[in-house]
């Protein structure tokens, strides 16, 4: 597995020690043979080994250089050995130590001890020199290639030197596994720099300041899937604050694609929700008895509305009817141009008040621990290649004709899906399709993630016969909640898609890298939460450009190396780094507030 490093002395020396043993043994032998063939002891030895001018001493053969300095045979070998190593050791250091050795013609034991001391010192000098020369810049990465070479690469992925040939595939595999644990974080796992940014969502009020006065009660039907309902509930918390209304615990959608019957308290810790918001709004579990028989005013709020709409149009109706029921909750507040207090409250609701039940939270943490049981990082891949999404988008690339026809029939059955006739190829070239499992595999491989990477699939069942196998062929370590959790652990959740989605949300939020292949509600919710949690690594593939590159690769118009280089270049600045939320000509064209809560809930420290 590829690993980046800042040349930590402890871990780098371990690797270099392993590498140098084999490499230097071969190099030293080759150099000795080469020198012998040229009849020279070293560049400073003038007499041949065994050349007829030998003189016997207690210690063995002695040789003379032009300056009549005496060199024992094994000292000359040491000299050649040291010259063969890449350390940049000055020549005068070597000859000074050798003179000290030879001039002190005492006991054999003393010469042996001095010899060993010399080897230790030069070994330390060599490693220190290599560390200084090789670690310059602190941005190098150690990787093991498919041919089992250990390479030291810079962060621009340019191989600089091959250190050794692995003695065996098993030893190379063991080294590859150790790299992840011993080396600093590799570039592929590094989160973007966000040192000057911090959370800023603290409220100023308290429950006593708010009082018990209310303009009426707000009933909310949260519509859509889990994450659509989640962000909609946060909007309704802010609307209740604007209206000075009491919020009744929201009801959840039971009629969406998944037909999940779960209620609010089945997914969220409702007691914590009430307690966390007590300084901002009053939340009750149900209408009080005196209002239970009141027929509420049914109204769908206007999408992307500003605070003024609720104050001028909804507040008079609330005061008159006392109970209003909103039939929709998603996207009912604008992304921008809202009071700062409203924006901060939306984030407090999302990131502090909405906590999953202890059972879901506990199991989610267990799955994260199992993914990291050997200290390995993991990717959470939001592979939205699911039946409902493919039918909705009209994307059938890589599917059979019968599968494409099934999706088309499904699309016509869902009345509120307005688009019926969709050109799949055109939609894909526009960047409007979720990545297929094969495309996701090639994307991750081009980005530099090794085949041993652990990948958690954040999605339901992947559609298409053998579709997931296209991913598994490149990345065999594929996991999901179904494979990580036991049957007993999943039993309370297995029949409820929104509860399973909550489990996936936790694992995605905690992942070392979150990669989403389509801009759905979960992708928006998770990437925004990861930004709020100090900008965790979140990769947003450029699908428009990527599908063109992959088509060129398939048509042999570009090589794999060209493809990988271009993919890396395209996504160098798509890793979740801080930037202000983007506006648009229309509200629906703006960047979603919950996908990027900066500005509003994240602030920047202005350096003096």
CSV table of N, CA, C and O in Angstrom, one decimal, residues 257 386-392 404-415 417 420 463:
chain,number,residue,atom,x,y,z
A,257,UNK,N,-39.8,6.0,-1.9
A,257,UNK,CA,-39.4,4.8,-2.6
A,257,UNK,C,-39.2,3.6,-1.6
A,257,UNK,O,-39.6,2.5,-1.9
A,386,UNK,N,-27.8,2.5,-7.8
A,386,UNK,CA,-28.9,1.8,-7.2
A,386,UNK,C,-30.1,1.9,-8.2
A,386,UNK,O,-30.2,2.8,-9.0
A,387,UNK,N,-31.0,1.0,-8.1
A,387,UNK,CA,-32.1,0.9,-9.0
A,387,UNK,C,-32.9,2.2,-9.1
A,387,UNK,O,-33.2,2.7,-10.2
A,388,UNK,N,-33.3,2.8,-7.9
A,388,UNK,CA,-34.1,4.0,-8.0
A,388,UNK,C,-33.4,5.2,-8.6
A,388,UNK,O,-34.0,5.9,-9.4
A,389,UNK,N,-32.1,5.3,-8.3
A,389,UNK,CA,-31.3,6.4,-8.9
A,389,UNK,C,-31.1,6.3,-10.3
A,389,UNK,O,-31.2,7.2,-11.1
A,390,UNK,N,-30.8,5.1,-10.8
A,390,UNK,CA,-30.6,4.8,-12.2
A,390,UNK,C,-31.9,5.0,-13.0
A,390,UNK,O,-31.9,5.6,-14.1
A,391,UNK,N,-33.0,4.6,-12.4
A,391,UNK,CA,-34.3,4.9,-13.1
A,391,UNK,C,-34.7,6.4,-13.1
A,391,UNK,O,-35.1,6.9,-14.1
A,392,UNK,N,-34.4,7.1,-12.1
A,392,UNK,CA,-34.7,8.5,-12.0
A,392,UNK,C,-33.8,9.3,-13.0
A,392,UNK,O,-34.3,10.2,-13.7
A,404,UNK,N,-32.1,-2.1,-18.7
A,404,UNK,CA,-32.4,-0.7,-19.1
A,404,UNK,C,-33.9,-0.6,-19.3
A,404,UNK,O,-34.5,0.4,-18.9
A,405,UNK,N,-34.6,-1.6,-19.8
A,405,UNK,CA,-36.0,-1.6,-20.0
A,405,UNK,C,-36.7,-1.6,-18.7
A,405,UNK,O,-37.8,-0.9,-18.5
A,406,UNK,N,-36.2,-2.4,-17.7
A,406,UNK,CA,-36.8,-2.4,-16.4
A,406,UNK,C,-36.8,-1.0,-15.7
A,406,UNK,O,-37.7,-0.6,-15.1
A,407,UNK,N,-35.6,-0.4,-15.9
A,407,UNK,CA,-35.5,1.0,-15.3
A,407,UNK,C,-36.5,2.0,-16.0
A,407,UNK,O,-37.1,2.8,-15.3
A,408,UNK,N,-36.7,1.8,-17.3
A,408,UNK,CA,-37.6,2.7,-18.0
A,408,UNK,C,-39.0,2.5,-17.5
A,408,UNK,O,-39.7,3.5,-17.3
A,409,UNK,N,-39.4,1.3,-17.3
A,409,UNK,CA,-40.8,1.0,-16.8
A,409,UNK,C,-41.0,1.6,-15.4
A,409,UNK,O,-42.1,2.1,-15.1
A,410,UNK,N,-40.0,1.4,-14.6
A,410,UNK,CA,-40.1,2.0,-13.3
A,410,UNK,C,-40.2,3.5,-13.3
A,410,UNK,O,-41.0,4.1,-12.5
A,411,UNK,N,-39.5,4.2,-14.2
A,411,UNK,CA,-39.5,5.6,-14.3
A,411,UNK,C,-40.9,6.1,-14.6
A,411,UNK,O,-41.4,7.1,-14.1
A,412,UNK,N,-41.6,5.4,-15.5
A,412,UNK,CA,-43.0,5.8,-15.9
A,412,UNK,C,-44.0,5.5,-14.8
A,412,UNK,O,-45.1,6.2,-14.8
A,413,UNK,N,-43.7,4.6,-13.9
A,413,UNK,CA,-44.6,4.3,-12.8
A,413,UNK,C,-44.6,5.4,-11.7
A,413,UNK,O,-45.6,5.6,-11.0
A,414,UNK,N,-43.5,6.1,-11.6
A,414,UNK,CA,-43.4,7.1,-10.5
A,414,UNK,C,-43.9,8.4,-11.1
A,414,UNK,O,-43.3,9.1,-11.9
A,415,UNK,N,-45.1,8.9,-10.6
A,415,UNK,CA,-45.7,10.0,-11.2
A,415,UNK,C,-45.0,11.3,-11.1
A,415,UNK,O,-44.9,12.2,-11.9
A,417,UNK,N,-41.9,11.9,-10.9
A,417,UNK,CA,-40.6,12.0,-11.7
A,417,UNK,C,-41.0,12.6,-13.1
A,417,UNK,O,-41.7,11.9,-13.9
A,420,UNK,N,-39.4,11.5,-18.4
A,420,UNK,CA,-39.7,10.1,-18.8
A,420,UNK,C,-38.7,9.6,-19.9
A,420,UNK,O,-38.2,8.5,-19.7
A,463,UNK,N,-27.2,-2.1,-8.5
A,463,UNK,CA,-28.0,-2.7,-9.5
A,463,UNK,C,-27.1,-3.2,-10.7
A,463,UNK,O,-26.1,-2.7,-11.0
